[in-house]
Every structure is written in C-alpha cells, then in structure tokens.
mmCIF file of C-alpha atoms and ligand atoms in Angstrom:
data_model
loop_
_atom_site.group_PDB
_atom_site.id
_atom_site.type_symbol
_atom_site.label_atom_id
_atom_site.label_comp_id
_atom_site.label_asym_id
_atom_site.label_seq_id
_atom_site.Cartn_x
_atom_site.Cartn_y
_atom_site.Cartn_z
ATOM 1 C CA UNK A 134 101.410 67.780 -21.014
ATOM 2 C CA UNK A 135 99.429 64.711 -22.108
ATOM 3 C CA UNK A 136 98.132 64.954 -25.624
ATOM 4 C CA UNK A 137 95.724 62.738 -27.499
ATOM 5 C CA UNK A 138 97.191 59.709 -29.201
ATOM 6 C CA UNK A 139 96.534 61.282 -32.624
ATOM 7 C CA UNK A 140 98.534 64.364 -31.672
ATOM 8 C CA UNK A 141 101.349 62.254 -30.266
ATOM 9 C CA UNK A 142 101.423 60.210 -33.476
ATOM 10 C CA UNK A 143 101.669 63.242 -35.764
ATOM 11 C CA UNK A 144 104.148 65.082 -33.553
ATOM 12 C CA UNK A 145 106.299 61.945 -33.531
ATOM 13 C CA UNK A 146 106.678 62.086 -37.304
ATOM 14 C CA UNK A 147 108.775 65.240 -37.117
ATOM 15 C CA UNK A 148 112.489 65.477 -36.397
ATOM 16 C CA UNK A 149 113.187 66.997 -32.987
ATOM 17 C CA UNK A 150 113.549 70.766 -33.088
ATOM 18 C CA UNK A 151 116.698 71.370 -31.062
ATOM 19 C CA UNK A 152 116.169 75.113 -30.526
ATOM 20 C CA UNK A 153 112.610 74.690 -29.299
ATOM 21 C CA UNK A 154 113.544 71.711 -27.142
ATOM 22 C CA UNK A 155 116.286 73.750 -25.498
ATOM 23 C CA UNK A 156 113.771 76.466 -24.652
ATOM 24 C CA UNK A 157 111.451 73.914 -23.075
ATOM 25 C CA UNK A 158 114.277 72.400 -21.035
ATOM 26 C CA UNK A 159 115.251 75.826 -19.730
ATOM 27 C CA UNK A 160 111.646 76.642 -18.816
ATOM 28 C CA UNK A 161 111.556 73.430 -16.781
ATOM 29 C CA UNK A 162 114.974 74.050 -15.224
ATOM 30 C CA UNK A 163 113.848 77.515 -14.099
ATOM 31 C CA UNK A 164 110.754 76.044 -12.447
ATOM 32 C CA UNK A 165 108.429 77.873 -14.820
ATOM 33 C CA UNK A 166 105.127 76.261 -15.868
ATOM 34 C CA UNK A 167 105.117 73.890 -18.843
ATOM 35 C CA UNK A 168 102.520 75.869 -20.781
ATOM 36 C CA UNK A 169 104.238 76.884 -24.006
ATOM 37 C CA UNK A 170 102.127 76.568 -27.136
ATOM 38 C CA UNK A 171 101.879 72.977 -28.374
ATOM 39 C CA UNK A 172 104.445 71.881 -30.948
ATOM 40 C CA UNK A 173 101.965 71.536 -33.842
ATOM 41 C CA UNK A 174 100.468 74.950 -33.162
ATOM 42 C CA UNK A 175 103.980 76.386 -32.928
ATOM 43 C CA UNK A 176 104.542 75.173 -36.482
ATOM 44 C CA UNK A 177 101.207 76.691 -37.462
ATOM 45 C CA UNK A 178 102.236 80.089 -36.042
ATOM 46 C CA UNK A 179 105.367 79.985 -38.187
ATOM 47 C CA UNK A 180 103.358 79.018 -41.253
ATOM 48 C CA UNK A 181 100.651 81.644 -40.718
ATOM 49 C CA UNK A 182 103.320 84.336 -40.607
ATOM 50 C CA UNK A 183 104.985 83.014 -43.723
ATOM 51 C CA UNK A 184 101.739 82.497 -45.648
ATOM 52 C CA UNK A 185 100.495 86.000 -44.855
ATOM 53 C CA UNK A 186 103.927 87.608 -45.397
ATOM 54 C CA UNK A 187 103.655 89.171 -41.943
ATOM 55 C CA UNK A 188 106.475 91.523 -40.943
ATOM 56 C CA UNK A 189 105.361 92.711 -37.507
ATOM 57 C CA UNK A 190 103.828 90.529 -34.832
ATOM 58 C CA UNK A 191 102.438 91.099 -31.354
ATOM 59 C CA UNK A 192 102.409 88.363 -28.748
ATOM 60 C CA UNK A 193 100.512 88.618 -25.444
ATOM 61 C CA UNK A 194 102.177 86.204 -22.994
ATOM 62 C CA UNK A 195 105.858 85.379 -23.606
ATOM 63 C CA UNK A 196 106.709 82.760 -20.954
ATOM 64 C CA UNK A 197 110.157 81.465 -22.062
ATOM 65 C CA UNK A 198 110.068 82.557 -25.700
ATOM 66 C CA UNK A 199 108.825 79.325 -27.311
ATOM 67 C CA UNK A 200 105.962 80.875 -29.282
ATOM 68 C CA UNK A 201 108.118 83.970 -29.828
ATOM 69 C CA UNK A 202 110.660 81.889 -31.707
ATOM 70 C CA UNK A 203 107.939 80.126 -33.707
ATOM 71 C CA UNK A 204 106.457 83.480 -34.710
ATOM 72 C CA UNK A 205 109.797 85.092 -35.578
ATOM 73 C CA UNK A 206 110.772 82.170 -37.774
ATOM 74 C CA UNK A 207 107.779 82.892 -40.023
ATOM 75 C CA UNK A 208 108.111 86.686 -40.286
ATOM 76 C CA UNK A 209 109.594 88.369 -43.314
ATOM 77 C CA UNK A 210 111.041 91.830 -44.181
ATOM 78 C CA UNK A 211 111.260 94.012 -41.049
ATOM 79 C CA UNK A 212 110.774 90.891 -38.877
ATOM 80 C CA UNK A 213 109.738 92.521 -35.605
ATOM 81 C CA UNK A 214 108.088 90.850 -32.627
ATOM 82 C CA UNK A 215 106.601 92.865 -29.773
ATOM 83 C CA UNK A 216 106.108 90.566 -26.799
ATOM 84 C CA UNK A 217 104.093 91.496 -23.696
ATOM 85 C CA UNK A 218 104.842 89.669 -20.455
ATOM 86 C CA UNK A 219 103.787 90.253 -16.857
ATOM 87 C CA UNK A 220 106.840 88.737 -15.212
ATOM 88 C CA UNK A 221 110.258 90.263 -15.618
ATOM 89 C CA UNK A 222 112.142 86.993 -15.022
ATOM 90 C CA UNK A 223 110.089 85.226 -17.704
ATOM 91 C CA UNK A 224 110.759 87.997 -20.218
ATOM 92 C CA UNK A 225 114.463 87.841 -19.327
ATOM 93 C CA UNK A 226 114.636 84.129 -20.107
ATOM 94 C CA UNK A 227 112.601 84.595 -23.294
ATOM 95 C CA UNK A 228 114.971 87.346 -24.437
ATOM 96 C CA UNK A 229 118.004 85.192 -23.720
ATOM 97 C CA UNK A 230 116.476 82.307 -25.665
ATOM 98 C CA UNK A 231 115.647 84.466 -28.664
ATOM 99 C CA UNK A 232 119.084 86.076 -28.609
ATOM 100 C CA UNK A 233 120.664 82.631 -28.748
ATOM 101 C CA UNK A 234 118.414 81.733 -31.655
ATOM 102 C CA UNK A 235 119.751 84.779 -33.540
ATOM 103 C CA UNK A 236 116.672 86.984 -33.105
ATOM 104 C CA UNK A 237 117.958 89.325 -30.384
ATOM 105 C CA UNK A 238 117.591 92.402 -32.617
ATOM 106 C CA UNK A 239 114.118 91.434 -33.761
ATOM 107 C CA UNK A 240 112.253 91.284 -30.460
ATOM 108 C CA UNK A 241 111.161 93.844 -27.879
ATOM 109 C CA UNK A 242 109.679 92.893 -24.513
ATOM 110 C CA UNK A 243 107.335 95.152 -22.596
ATOM 111 C CA UNK A 244 106.981 94.032 -19.019
ATOM 112 C CA UNK A 245 103.881 94.491 -16.881
ATOM 113 C CA UNK A 246 100.147 93.929 -17.229
ATOM 114 C CA UNK A 247 99.435 93.487 -20.939
ATOM 115 C CA UNK A 248 96.382 95.760 -20.759
ATOM 116 C CA UNK A 249 98.660 98.670 -19.782
ATOM 117 C CA UNK A 250 101.199 97.860 -22.498
ATOM 118 C CA UNK A 251 98.442 97.537 -25.091
ATOM 119 C CA UNK A 252 97.022 100.969 -24.218
ATOM 120 C CA UNK A 253 100.497 102.433 -24.783
ATOM 121 C CA UNK A 254 100.899 100.610 -28.121
ATOM 122 C CA UNK A 255 97.584 102.120 -29.250
ATOM 123 C CA UNK A 256 98.802 105.580 -28.179
ATOM 124 C CA UNK A 257 101.982 104.981 -30.168
ATOM 125 C CA UNK A 258 99.793 104.061 -33.167
ATOM 126 C CA UNK A 259 101.616 100.770 -33.647
ATOM 127 C CA UNK A 260 100.296 98.295 -36.215
ATOM 128 C CA UNK A 261 100.819 94.571 -36.508
ATOM 129 C CA UNK A 262 100.155 91.927 -39.123
ATOM 130 C CA UNK A 263 99.995 88.897 -36.827
ATOM 131 C CA UNK A 264 98.781 88.580 -33.221
ATOM 132 C CA UNK A 265 99.052 85.766 -30.714
ATOM 133 C CA UNK A 266 96.865 85.976 -27.596
ATOM 134 C CA UNK A 267 98.139 83.541 -24.971
ATOM 135 C CA UNK A 268 97.950 85.048 -21.470
ATOM 136 C CA UNK A 269 95.386 85.408 -18.643
ATOM 137 C CA UNK A 270 92.021 84.226 -19.899
ATOM 138 C CA UNK A 271 89.933 86.773 -17.968
ATOM 139 C CA UNK A 272 91.285 89.479 -20.245
ATOM 140 C CA UNK A 273 90.913 87.692 -23.605
ATOM 141 C CA UNK A 274 87.860 89.781 -24.564
ATOM 142 C CA UNK A 275 89.801 92.984 -23.851
ATOM 143 C CA UNK A 276 92.925 91.679 -25.588
ATOM 144 C CA UNK A 277 90.916 91.012 -28.710
ATOM 145 C CA UNK A 278 89.545 94.573 -28.708
ATOM 146 C CA UNK A 279 93.063 95.967 -28.399
ATOM 147 C CA UNK A 280 94.344 93.686 -31.159
ATOM 148 C CA UNK A 281 91.600 94.999 -33.435
ATOM 149 C CA UNK A 282 92.752 98.562 -32.698
ATOM 150 C CA UNK A 283 96.316 97.594 -33.603
ATOM 151 C CA UNK A 284 95.392 95.565 -36.685
ATOM 152 C CA UNK A 285 94.766 96.361 -40.325
ATOM 153 C CA UNK A 286 92.375 94.616 -42.694
ATOM 154 C CA UNK A 287 93.742 91.154 -43.419
ATOM 155 C CA UNK A 288 95.747 90.895 -40.183
ATOM 156 C CA UNK A 289 95.671 87.509 -38.475
ATOM 157 C CA UNK A 290 94.768 86.969 -34.817
ATOM 158 C CA UNK A 291 95.560 83.615 -33.211
ATOM 159 C CA UNK A 292 94.225 82.680 -29.766
ATOM 160 C CA UNK A 293 95.305 79.674 -27.685
ATOM 161 C CA UNK A 294 93.665 77.569 -24.941
ATOM 162 C CA UNK A 295 89.998 77.681 -25.912
ATOM 163 C CA UNK A 296 89.392 74.450 -23.937
ATOM 164 C CA UNK A 297 91.373 75.232 -20.768
ATOM 165 C CA UNK A 298 92.469 71.587 -20.564
ATOM 166 C CA UNK A 299 88.874 70.380 -20.675
ATOM 167 C CA UNK A 300 87.467 72.809 -18.126
ATOM 168 C CA UNK A 301 85.604 74.847 -20.776
ATOM 169 C CA UNK A 302 83.390 71.833 -21.517
ATOM 170 C CA UNK A 303 82.971 70.670 -17.921
ATOM 171 C CA UNK A 304 79.713 72.069 -16.465
ATOM 172 C CA UNK A 305 81.070 71.557 -12.939
ATOM 173 C CA UNK A 306 83.805 74.102 -13.590
ATOM 174 C CA UNK A 307 82.624 77.650 -13.070
ATOM 175 C CA UNK A 308 85.774 79.564 -12.092
ATOM 176 C CA UNK A 309 86.481 83.033 -13.486
ATOM 177 C CA UNK A 310 88.859 81.941 -16.250
ATOM 178 C CA UNK A 311 86.448 79.187 -17.383
ATOM 179 C CA UNK A 312 83.544 81.602 -17.538
ATOM 180 C CA UNK A 313 85.709 84.147 -19.311
ATOM 181 C CA UNK A 314 86.867 81.722 -22.008
ATOM 182 C CA UNK A 315 83.321 80.435 -22.622
ATOM 183 C CA UNK A 316 82.171 84.001 -23.118
ATOM 184 C CA UNK A 317 85.181 84.748 -25.321
ATOM 185 C CA UNK A 318 84.681 81.688 -27.547
ATOM 186 C CA UNK A 319 80.997 82.494 -28.054
ATOM 187 C CA UNK A 320 81.715 86.155 -28.861
ATOM 188 C CA UNK A 321 84.527 85.246 -31.243
ATOM 189 C CA UNK A 322 82.364 82.859 -33.249
ATOM 190 C CA UNK A 323 79.774 85.621 -33.795
ATOM 191 C CA UNK A 324 82.113 88.551 -34.300
ATOM 192 C CA UNK A 325 81.271 90.130 -37.655
ATOM 193 C CA UNK A 326 84.559 92.040 -37.737
ATOM 194 C CA UNK A 327 86.426 88.779 -38.119
ATOM 195 C CA UNK A 328 86.434 85.680 -40.276
ATOM 196 C CA UNK A 329 87.279 82.856 -37.880
ATOM 197 C CA UNK A 330 87.801 79.179 -37.426
ATOM 198 C CA UNK A 331 88.503 77.206 -34.268
ATOM 199 C CA UNK A 332 90.711 74.140 -34.250
ATOM 200 C CA UNK A 333 89.932 71.422 -31.685
ATOM 201 C CA UNK A 334 93.377 69.775 -31.537
ATOM 202 C CA UNK A 335 95.520 70.109 -28.389
ATOM 203 C CA UNK A 336 93.926 72.777 -26.145
ATOM 204 C CA UNK A 337 91.889 74.483 -28.876
ATOM 205 C CA UNK A 338 93.125 77.331 -31.073
ATOM 206 C CA UNK A 339 91.258 80.100 -32.860
ATOM 207 C CA UNK A 340 92.471 81.713 -36.058
ATOM 208 C CA UNK A 341 90.831 84.918 -37.205
ATOM 209 C CA UNK A 342 91.334 87.264 -40.133
ATOM 210 C CA UNK A 343 90.372 90.906 -39.670
ATOM 211 C CA UNK A 344 87.743 91.853 -42.262
HETATM 212 C C1 LIG B 255 100.567 80.326 -21.622
HETATM 213 S S1 LIG B 255 101.886 81.326 -21.107
HETATM 214 C C2 LIG B 255 102.511 81.949 -22.627
HETATM 215 C C3 LIG B 255 103.201 80.902 -23.433
HETATM 216 C C4 LIG B 255 103.920 81.479 -24.643
HETATM 217 N N1 LIG B 255 103.007 82.225 -25.491
HETATM 218 C C5 LIG B 255 104.499 80.348 -25.450
HETATM 219 O O1 LIG B 255 103.729 79.641 -26.099
HETATM 220 O O2 LIG B 255 105.726 80.167 -25.432
HETATM 221 C C6 LIG B 255 101.056 82.724 -20.465
HETATM 222 C C7 LIG B 255 101.995 83.868 -20.120
HETATM 223 O O3 LIG B 255 101.196 85.030 -19.912
HETATM 224 C C8 LIG B 255 101.756 85.771 -18.860
HETATM 225 N N2 LIG B 255 100.712 86.620 -18.287
HETATM 226 C C9 LIG B 255 99.723 86.274 -17.445
HETATM 227 N N3 LIG B 255 98.969 87.329 -17.151
HETATM 228 C C10 LIG B 255 99.470 88.370 -17.826
HETATM 229 C C11 LIG B 255 99.126 89.737 -17.929
HETATM 230 N N4 LIG B 255 98.092 90.242 -17.279
HETATM 231 N N5 LIG B 255 99.877 90.522 -18.730
HETATM 232 C C12 LIG B 255 100.944 90.013 -19.409
HETATM 233 N N6 LIG B 255 101.299 88.733 -19.352
HETATM 234 C C13 LIG B 255 100.582 87.919 -18.572
HETATM 235 C C14 LIG B 255 102.265 84.713 -17.890
HETATM 236 O O4 LIG B 255 103.239 85.238 -17.013
HETATM 237 C C15 LIG B 255 102.796 83.658 -18.843
HETATM 238 O O5 LIG B 255 104.153 83.844 -19.114
#
C-alpha cells in the first residue's frame, strides 16, 4: 500500500512490531489481500481501547487478525474480542495468529455474512464497549445500526476506509461501494446519536462515541 510521505515518515519513527509484521507476511504468503488496517490506525485502536478501559470489543471484518491483535492489546479486564468474518479460511488464519500472540482464549470468530451474525448477537443481548467496522462498504450503514443496538452510552465505534483509496472523492467513480461510503460518511457526520470525528490520514477513519 502506498502511503503519503508524511505517513511514511511518522511510521518510520517506530520500531518494527514483530508480531504485526508476522501477521502481514502470513497474509501475503496465503495470497490474501493486503488490506489490514494501517499501522498508525492499528496503534490508535489499541490506544482507544486502553483510554476508554474497554473490556469487550466487536470487529466486523477479521482478514488475518491484524486489527484483532491491535484491539486485544488495548482491552482490559475480561478482554474479549468477537470477530465477524465472511471467509472461513481467513478466520482460521486470524485465529492462528491471535493464538500465537497469546490471545487464543480471548477471541471468538463467527463465520458468515456479518449481518446474520449481528442479528444473532442482538438476540443474545450482547454488549460491547468498542467496535471496529472494516468489511464490505455496502453494508456500513446497516453495520452502524447494529453496533448502536449492541452499544451502551460512551461506547466507541471506529470505521475504516472512508476514502476507498481516493474513489470516494473521484466524481468519475460511481460503483456501489463508492456510493455506499459517500452516503455513510454523510449520514455519520449528521448522526445525532453519536459524537464523531473523521481523520483524513491513510484511507480515512471515523471515530464515534455513542451519546
Ligand atoms: C479490510 S478487510 C479487514 C481487515 C481487518 N479488519 C484488519 O485490519 O486486520 C475486510 C474483511 O471483511 C470481510 N468481509 C467482507 N464482506 C463481509 C461480510 N459480508 N461479512 C463478514 N465479513 C466480510 C472480508 O472477507 C475481509 O476479510
């Protein structure tokens, strides 16, 4: 992934993170897409969990477990991550990676379309302190509604890829995921149920607190 020179500069100041690098290498070796959350936002996920004293987190889109590890590192107390992933082989690799990082007992994967898993989590009356939405963009609006059902006041919702690698801002791009993310971004900015900010580094990240 090519980042801006400013991002490269700041990322270069940090010591390499061996555990996260190993996950990225495995993702590549398995032929999976190189679309884990960016390194600086991974650190932010850890910090948001720690700052808010989050114990239970929900992630939508696991890939190889990169963001899962970042989230788990920041959780406290019960330290539970529920991770929703469409593809069984991705979830398997993510689980293996988190087991090796010492978090095997702290993560549960639910495989299949996240909308189905979310409906079940609502039925189970689960609650989470921290959410990370990072899957198919067409469903972001629905994912947010589900997160709100599973959240309490003060819970934090983080959403990645607001720019879709520049396509969000390109008027020539009108595909379904581009239209969906434009709609999502506009709705999020006006949503009275949330206090939000949107960060323009990397691929764009929203952070929201449930009012
Ligand atoms: C951007 S990647 C997630 C990256 C991961 N959060 C990280 O930073 O390490 C998006 C993931 O969402 C999954 N996904 C796509 N559509 C999905 C759906 N409908 N339900 C659940 N997962 C889905 C993909 O298989 C992929 O693994």
